[in-house]
JSON list of C-alpha atoms in Angstrom, two decimals:
[
{"chain": "H", "resi": 1, "resn": "MET", "atom": "CA", "xyz": [25.86, -45.07, 76.24]},
{"chain": "H", "resi": 2, "resn": "THR", "atom": "CA", "xyz": [26.62, -48.70, 75.68]},
{"chain": "H", "resi": 3, "resn": "ASN", "atom": "CA", "xyz": [28.35, -49.86, 72.52]},
{"chain": "H", "resi": 4, "resn": "ASN", "atom": "CA", "xyz": [25.51, -52.04, 71.18]},
{"chain": "H", "resi": 5, "resn": "ILE", "atom": "CA", "xyz": [22.27, -51.91, 69.24]},
{"chain": "H", "resi": 6, "resn": "LEU", "atom": "CA", "xyz": [21.12, -48.96, 71.33]},
{"chain": "H", "resi": 7, "resn": "ASP", "atom": "CA", "xyz": [23.95, -46.94, 69.77]},
{"chain": "H", "resi": 8, "resn": "VAL", "atom": "CA", "xyz": [22.72, -47.96, 66.33]},
{"chain": "H", "resi": 9, "resn": "LEU", "atom": "CA", "xyz": [19.14, -47.04, 67.23]},
{"chain": "H", "resi": 10, "resn": "THR", "atom": "CA", "xyz": [19.98, -43.62, 68.66]},
{"chain": "H", "resi": 11, "resn": "TYR", "atom": "CA", "xyz": [22.21, -42.78, 65.70]},
{"chain": "H", "resi": 12, "resn": "MET", "atom": "CA", "xyz": [19.49, -43.98, 63.34]},
{"chain": "H", "resi": 13, "resn": "PHE", "atom": "CA", "xyz": [16.80, -41.83, 65.01]},
{"chain": "H", "resi": 14, "resn": "ASP", "atom": "CA", "xyz": [19.08, -38.78, 64.94]},
{"chain": "H", "resi": 15, "resn": "TYR", "atom": "CA", "xyz": [19.74, -39.35, 61.25]},
{"chain": "H", "resi": 16, "resn": "LEU", "atom": "CA", "xyz": [16.06, -39.87, 60.42]},
{"chain": "H", "resi": 17, "resn": "PHE", "atom": "CA", "xyz": [15.09, -36.77, 62.41]},
{"chain": "H", "resi": 18, "resn": "GLU", "atom": "CA", "xyz": [17.69, -34.64, 60.59]},
{"chain": "H", "resi": 19, "resn": "GLU", "atom": "CA", "xyz": [16.61, -36.00, 57.21]},
{"chain": "H", "resi": 20, "resn": "SER", "atom": "CA", "xyz": [12.95, -35.27, 57.92]},
{"chain": "H", "resi": 21, "resn": "GLU", "atom": "CA", "xyz": [13.84, -31.69, 58.87]},
{"chain": "H", "resi": 22, "resn": "HIS", "atom": "CA", "xyz": [15.63, -31.19, 55.54]},
{"chain": "H", "resi": 23, "resn": "ASP", "atom": "CA", "xyz": [13.06, -32.90, 53.32]},
{"chain": "H", "resi": 24, "resn": "SER", "atom": "CA", "xyz": [9.92, -34.27, 54.94]},
{"chain": "H", "resi": 25, "resn": "SER", "atom": "CA", "xyz": [8.63, -35.67, 51.64]},
{"chain": "H", "resi": 26, "resn": "HIS", "atom": "CA", "xyz": [11.62, -38.00, 51.15]},
{"chain": "H", "resi": 27, "resn": "GLU", "atom": "CA", "xyz": [11.05, -41.44, 52.67]},
{"chain": "H", "resi": 28, "resn": "ILE", "atom": "CA", "xyz": [14.14, -43.46, 53.50]},
{"chain": "H", "resi": 29, "resn": "ASP", "atom": "CA", "xyz": [13.89, -47.14, 52.65]},
{"chain": "H", "resi": 30, "resn": "ASP", "atom": "CA", "xyz": [15.62, -49.97, 54.52]},
{"chain": "H", "resi": 31, "resn": "ILE", "atom": "CA", "xyz": [18.41, -50.31, 51.96]},
{"chain": "H", "resi": 32, "resn": "GLU", "atom": "CA", "xyz": [19.28, -46.61, 52.14]},
{"chain": "H", "resi": 33, "resn": "LEU", "atom": "CA", "xyz": [19.10, -46.65, 55.95]},
{"chain": "H", "resi": 34, "resn": "LYS", "atom": "CA", "xyz": [21.29, -49.76, 56.24]},
{"chain": "H", "resi": 35, "resn": "ALA", "atom": "CA", "xyz": [23.83, -48.24, 53.84]},
{"chain": "H", "resi": 36, "resn": "HIS", "atom": "CA", "xyz": [23.97, -45.01, 55.85]},
{"chain": "H", "resi": 37, "resn": "LEU", "atom": "CA", "xyz": [24.42, -46.88, 59.13]},
{"chain": "H", "resi": 38, "resn": "SER", "atom": "CA", "xyz": [27.11, -49.07, 57.58]},
{"chain": "H", "resi": 39, "resn": "ASP", "atom": "CA", "xyz": [28.89, -45.99, 56.23]},
{"chain": "H", "resi": 40, "resn": "ALA", "atom": "CA", "xyz": [28.78, -44.53, 59.74]},
{"chain": "H", "resi": 41, "resn": "GLY", "atom": "CA", "xyz": [30.80, -47.52, 60.93]},
{"chain": "H", "resi": 42, "resn": "PHE", "atom": "CA", "xyz": [28.17, -49.80, 62.43]},
{"chain": "H", "resi": 43, "resn": "ASP", "atom": "CA", "xyz": [28.59, -53.52, 61.96]},
{"chain": "H", "resi": 44, "resn": "THR", "atom": "CA", "xyz": [26.02, -55.20, 59.70]},
{"chain": "H", "resi": 45, "resn": "SER", "atom": "CA", "xyz": [25.00, -57.66, 62.41]},
{"chain": "H", "resi": 46, "resn": "ARG", "atom": "CA", "xyz": [24.33, -54.82, 64.87]},
{"chain": "H", "resi": 47, "resn": "ILE", "atom": "CA", "xyz": [22.28, -52.97, 62.27]},
{"chain": "H", "resi": 48, "resn": "GLU", "atom": "CA", "xyz": [20.18, -56.10, 61.68]},
{"chain": "H", "resi": 49, "resn": "LYS", "atom": "CA", "xyz": [19.74, -56.64, 65.44]},
{"chain": "H", "resi": 50, "resn": "ALA", "atom": "CA", "xyz": [18.66, -53.02, 65.89]},
{"chain": "H", "resi": 51, "resn": "LEU", "atom": "CA", "xyz": [16.07, -53.26, 63.13]},
{"chain": "H", "resi": 52, "resn": "SER", "atom": "CA", "xyz": [14.86, -56.58, 64.55]},
{"chain": "H", "resi": 53, "resn": "TRP", "atom": "CA", "xyz": [14.59, -54.95, 67.98]},
{"chain": "H", "resi": 54, "resn": "LEU", "atom": "CA", "xyz": [12.36, -52.26, 66.45]},
{"chain": "H", "resi": 55, "resn": "GLU", "atom": "CA", "xyz": [10.25, -54.89, 64.70]},
{"chain": "H", "resi": 56, "resn": "ASN", "atom": "CA", "xyz": [9.71, -56.55, 68.08]},
{"chain": "H", "resi": 57, "resn": "ILE", "atom": "CA", "xyz": [8.17, -53.31, 69.36]},
{"chain": "H", "resi": 58, "resn": "ALA", "atom": "CA", "xyz": [5.76, -53.41, 66.42]},
{"chain": "H", "resi": 59, "resn": "THR", "atom": "CA", "xyz": [4.91, -57.04, 67.25]},
{"chain": "H", "resi": 60, "resn": "LEU", "atom": "CA", "xyz": [4.15, -56.08, 70.84]},
{"chain": "H", "resi": 61, "resn": "GLN", "atom": "CA", "xyz": [2.07, -53.11, 69.68]},
{"chain": "H", "resi": 62, "resn": "ASP", "atom": "CA", "xyz": [0.11, -55.17, 67.12]},
{"chain": "H", "resi": 63, "resn": "GLY", "atom": "CA", "xyz": [-1.76, -56.93, 69.89]},
{"chain": "H", "resi": 64, "resn": "ARG", "atom": "CA", "xyz": [-0.09, -60.28, 69.42]},
{"chain": "H", "resi": 65, "resn": "ILE", "atom": "CA", "xyz": [0.76, -60.05, 73.09]},
{"chain": "H", "resi": 66, "resn": "LYS", "atom": "CA", "xyz": [-2.43, -60.13, 75.14]},
{"chain": "H", "resi": 67, "resn": "PRO", "atom": "CA", "xyz": [-2.67, -57.03, 77.33]},
{"chain": "H", "resi": 68, "resn": "PHE", "atom": "CA", "xyz": [-3.48, -57.39, 80.98]},
{"chain": "H", "resi": 69, "resn": "SER", "atom": "CA", "xyz": [-5.28, -55.09, 83.33]},
{"chain": "H", "resi": 70, "resn": "ALA", "atom": "CA", "xyz": [-3.47, -53.92, 86.41]},
{"chain": "H", "resi": 71, "resn": "LYS", "atom": "CA", "xyz": [-5.18, -52.27, 89.31]},
{"chain": "H", "resi": 72, "resn": "SER", "atom": "CA", "xyz": [-3.91, -48.86, 90.25]},
{"chain": "H", "resi": 73, "resn": "SER", "atom": "CA", "xyz": [-2.95, -50.19, 93.65]},
{"chain": "H", "resi": 74, "resn": "SER", "atom": "CA", "xyz": [-0.85, -53.03, 92.22]},
{"chain": "H", "resi": 75, "resn": "MET", "atom": "CA", "xyz": [2.94, -53.05, 92.47]},
{"chain": "H", "resi": 76, "resn": "ARG", "atom": "CA", "xyz": [5.49, -54.34, 89.96]},
{"chain": "H", "resi": 77, "resn": "ILE", "atom": "CA", "xyz": [8.03, -56.70, 91.52]},
{"chain": "H", "resi": 78, "resn": "TYR", "atom": "CA", "xyz": [11.25, -56.87, 89.53]},
{"chain": "H", "resi": 79, "resn": "SER", "atom": "CA", "xyz": [13.16, -60.12, 89.12]},
{"chain": "H", "resi": 80, "resn": "ASP", "atom": "CA", "xyz": [16.85, -60.30, 90.02]},
{"chain": "H", "resi": 81, "resn": "ALA", "atom": "CA", "xyz": [17.79, -60.24, 86.33]},
{"chain": "H", "resi": 82, "resn": "GLU", "atom": "CA", "xyz": [15.65, -57.13, 85.78]},
{"chain": "H", "resi": 83, "resn": "LYS", "atom": "CA", "xyz": [17.26, -55.44, 88.78]},
{"chain": "H", "resi": 84, "resn": "LEU", "atom": "CA", "xyz": [20.67, -56.08, 87.23]},
{"chain": "H", "resi": 85, "resn": "LYS", "atom": "CA", "xyz": [19.64, -54.25, 84.07]},
{"chain": "H", "resi": 86, "resn": "LEU", "atom": "CA", "xyz": [17.58, -51.52, 85.74]},
{"chain": "H", "resi": 87, "resn": "ASP", "atom": "CA", "xyz": [19.06, -49.80, 88.78]},
{"chain": "H", "resi": 88, "resn": "ALA", "atom": "CA", "xyz": [16.88, -48.17, 91.45]},
{"chain": "H", "resi": 89, "resn": "LYS", "atom": "CA", "xyz": [16.92, -44.80, 89.67]},
{"chain": "H", "resi": 90, "resn": "SER", "atom": "CA", "xyz": [15.70, -46.38, 86.42]},
{"chain": "H", "resi": 91, "resn": "ARG", "atom": "CA", "xyz": [12.96, -48.34, 88.18]},
{"chain": "H", "resi": 92, "resn": "GLY", "atom": "CA", "xyz": [11.98, -45.11, 89.93]},
{"chain": "H", "resi": 93, "resn": "PHE", "atom": "CA", "xyz": [11.72, -43.37, 86.57]},
{"chain": "H", "resi": 94, "resn": "LEU", "atom": "CA", "xyz": [9.33, -46.06, 85.27]},
{"chain": "H", "resi": 95, "resn": "LEU", "atom": "CA", "xyz": [7.25, -45.74, 88.45]},
{"chain": "H", "resi": 96, "resn": "PHE", "atom": "CA", "xyz": [7.21, -41.96, 88.09]},
{"chain": "H", "resi": 97, "resn": "MET", "atom": "CA", "xyz": [6.01, -42.28, 84.48]},
{"chain": "H", "resi": 98, "resn": "GLU", "atom": "CA", "xyz": [3.21, -44.63, 85.58]},
{"chain": "H", "resi": 99, "resn": "ASN", "atom": "CA", "xyz": [2.17, -42.42, 88.49]},
{"chain": "H", "resi": 100, "resn": "MET", "atom": "CA", "xyz": [2.01, -39.42, 86.16]},
{"chain": "H", "resi": 101, "resn": "GLY", "atom": "CA", "xyz": [-0.30, -41.36, 83.83]},
{"chain": "H", "resi": 102, "resn": "GLN", "atom": "CA", "xyz": [2.19, -41.24, 80.96]},
{"chain": "H", "resi": 103, "resn": "LEU", "atom": "CA", "xyz": [2.78, -44.99, 80.97]},
{"chain": "H", "resi": 104, "resn": "ASP", "atom": "CA", "xyz": [0.37, -47.85, 81.58]},
{"chain": "H", "resi": 105, "resn": "ALA", "atom": "CA", "xyz": [1.21, -51.33, 82.86]},
{"chain": "H", "resi": 106, "resn": "ASN", "atom": "CA", "xyz": [1.26, -52.84, 79.36]},
{"chain": "H", "resi": 107, "resn": "GLN", "atom": "CA", "xyz": [3.62, -50.19, 78.04]},
{"chain": "H", "resi": 108, "resn": "ARG", "atom": "CA", "xyz": [5.84, -50.63, 81.11]},
{"chain": "H", "resi": 109, "resn": "GLU", "atom": "CA", "xyz": [6.04, -54.36, 80.42]},
{"chain": "H", "resi": 110, "resn": "MET", "atom": "CA", "xyz": [6.88, -53.71, 76.76]},
{"chain": "H", "resi": 111, "resn": "ILE", "atom": "CA", "xyz": [9.67, -51.39, 77.85]},
{"chain": "H", "resi": 112, "resn": "ILE", "atom": "CA", "xyz": [11.02, -53.94, 80.33]},
{"chain": "H", "resi": 113, "resn": "GLU", "atom": "CA", "xyz": [10.85, -56.70, 77.71]},
{"chain": "H", "resi": 114, "resn": "GLN", "atom": "CA", "xyz": [12.75, -54.55, 75.22]},
{"chain": "H", "resi": 115, "resn": "ILE", "atom": "CA", "xyz": [15.36, -53.68, 77.83]},
{"chain": "H", "resi": 116, "resn": "MET", "atom": "CA", "xyz": [15.81, -57.33, 78.77]},
{"chain": "H", "resi": 117, "resn": "SER", "atom": "CA", "xyz": [16.39, -58.18, 75.10]},
{"chain": "H", "resi": 118, "resn": "LEU", "atom": "CA", "xyz": [19.41, -55.85, 75.01]},
{"chain": "H", "resi": 119, "resn": "GLY", "atom": "CA", "xyz": [22.71, -57.61, 75.59]},
{"chain": "H", "resi": 120, "resn": "ASP", "atom": "CA", "xyz": [24.19, -55.35, 78.25]},
{"chain": "H", "resi": 121, "resn": "SER", "atom": "CA", "xyz": [24.30, -56.19, 81.93]},
{"chain": "H", "resi": 122, "resn": "ASN", "atom": "CA", "xyz": [22.84, -52.83, 82.95]},
{"chain": "H", "resi": 123, "resn": "LEU", "atom": "CA", "xyz": [21.65, -49.65, 81.33]},
{"chain": "H", "resi": 124, "resn": "SER", "atom": "CA", "xyz": [21.94, -46.03, 82.32]},
{"chain": "H", "resi": 125, "resn": "LEU", "atom": "CA", "xyz": [18.90, -43.86, 82.95]},
{"chain": "H", "resi": 126, "resn": "ASP", "atom": "CA", "xyz": [19.61, -42.08, 79.65]},
{"chain": "H", "resi": 127, "resn": "ASP", "atom": "CA", "xyz": [19.53, -45.45, 77.83]},
{"chain": "H", "resi": 128, "resn": "LEU", "atom": "CA", "xyz": [16.23, -46.28, 79.52]},
{"chain": "H", "resi": 129, "resn": "LYS", "atom": "CA", "xyz": [14.78, -42.95, 78.42]},
{"chain": "H", "resi": 130, "resn": "TRP", "atom": "CA", "xyz": [15.67, -43.74, 74.81]},
{"chain": "H", "resi": 131, "resn": "VAL", "atom": "CA", "xyz": [13.93, -47.10, 75.10]},
{"chain": "H", "resi": 132, "resn": "VAL", "atom": "CA", "xyz": [10.87, -45.43, 76.65]},
{"chain": "H", "resi": 133, "resn": "MET", "atom": "CA", "xyz": [10.81, -42.91, 73.83]},
{"chain": "H", "resi": 134, "resn": "MET", "atom": "CA", "xyz": [11.08, -45.63, 71.17]},
{"chain": "H", "resi": 135, "resn": "VAL", "atom": "CA", "xyz": [8.34, -47.78, 72.69]},
{"chain": "H", "resi": 136, "resn": "LEU", "atom": "CA", "xyz": [5.94, -44.90, 73.35]},
{"chain": "H", "resi": 137, "resn": "GLY", "atom": "CA", "xyz": [6.79, -43.27, 70.04]},
{"chain": "H", "resi": 138, "resn": "ASN", "atom": "CA", "xyz": [5.68, -46.44, 68.29]},
{"chain": "H", "resi": 139, "resn": "SER", "atom": "CA", "xyz": [2.54, -46.76, 70.39]},
{"chain": "H", "resi": 140, "resn": "ILE", "atom": "CA", "xyz": [-0.68, -47.18, 68.47]},
{"chain": "H", "resi": 141, "resn": "ASP", "atom": "CA", "xyz": [-2.90, -46.81, 71.53]},
{"chain": "H", "resi": 142, "resn": "GLU", "atom": "CA", "xyz": [-2.75, -43.06, 72.00]},
{"chain": "H", "resi": 143, "resn": "ASP", "atom": "CA", "xyz": [-1.54, -39.86, 70.51]},
{"chain": "H", "resi": 144, "resn": "ILE", "atom": "CA", "xyz": [1.81, -39.06, 72.05]},
{"chain": "H", "resi": 145, "resn": "SER", "atom": "CA", "xyz": [3.20, -35.55, 71.77]},
{"chain": "H", "resi": 146, "resn": "ALA", "atom": "CA", "xyz": [6.55, -35.52, 69.96]},
{"chain": "H", "resi": 147, "resn": "GLN", "atom": "CA", "xyz": [7.59, -32.62, 72.15]},
{"chain": "H", "resi": 148, "resn": "TRP", "atom": "CA", "xyz": [6.78, -34.59, 75.29]},
{"chain": "H", "resi": 149, "resn": "LEU", "atom": "CA", "xyz": [8.72, -37.62, 73.99]},
{"chain": "H", "resi": 150, "resn": "GLU", "atom": "CA", "xyz": [11.76, -35.47, 73.29]},
{"chain": "H", "resi": 151, "resn": "SER", "atom": "CA", "xyz": [11.54, -34.03, 76.79]},
{"chain": "H", "resi": 152, "resn": "ILE", "atom": "CA", "xyz": [11.88, -37.54, 78.21]},
{"chain": "H", "resi": 153, "resn": "VAL", "atom": "CA", "xyz": [15.26, -37.98, 76.57]},
{"chain": "H", "resi": 154, "resn": "PHE", "atom": "CA", "xyz": [16.71, -34.49, 76.45]},
{"chain": "H", "resi": 155, "resn": "LEU", "atom": "CA", "xyz": [15.59, -32.75, 79.63]},
{"chain": "H", "resi": 156, "resn": "ASP", "atom": "CA", "xyz": [17.14, -33.05, 83.07]},
{"chain": "H", "resi": 157, "resn": "ASP", "atom": "CA", "xyz": [16.08, -36.04, 85.16]},
{"chain": "H", "resi": 158, "resn": "ASN", "atom": "CA", "xyz": [15.66, -34.18, 88.46]},
{"chain": "H", "resi": 159, "resn": "HIS", "atom": "CA", "xyz": [11.96, -35.05, 88.55]},
{"chain": "H", "resi": 160, "resn": "THR", "atom": "CA", "xyz": [12.38, -38.83, 88.79]},
{"chain": "H", "resi": 161, "resn": "LEU", "atom": "CA", "xyz": [11.79, -40.73, 91.98]},
{"chain": "H", "resi": 162, "resn": "GLN", "atom": "CA", "xyz": [14.88, -42.01, 93.74]}
]
């Protein structure tokens, strides 16, 4: 995985998941979370960028971005910059998710926007899966199974389109 805000986010989600397993009634506030991430060795600026990145997902989900309707026969054309960040296997994964009905055009665009906001030149398929999980996990449109979300990240990727 890249050494950037995605590292902070994945570490943070692992930590929050472990904490909720130990004591589901304890809510972790921002100060406690930032302190834990800082103690783990993450730079304060990266922690702030990671939390801002998460807030951007909430902004997209809040309806401040006007959704569009895409016909099922439409095709997403990726820009050159998007192709640099998302290789063919990653684009195939997004297409697979759409074709399976697990991702709609608006969610796909949110995922692509979040990926483009990351500073790296390209991302691995595993990194993309984490972004998909974070965007869909914060979705207010539908009930998403936690088990299904975990399967996106932790199961083998043999079922993606190449």
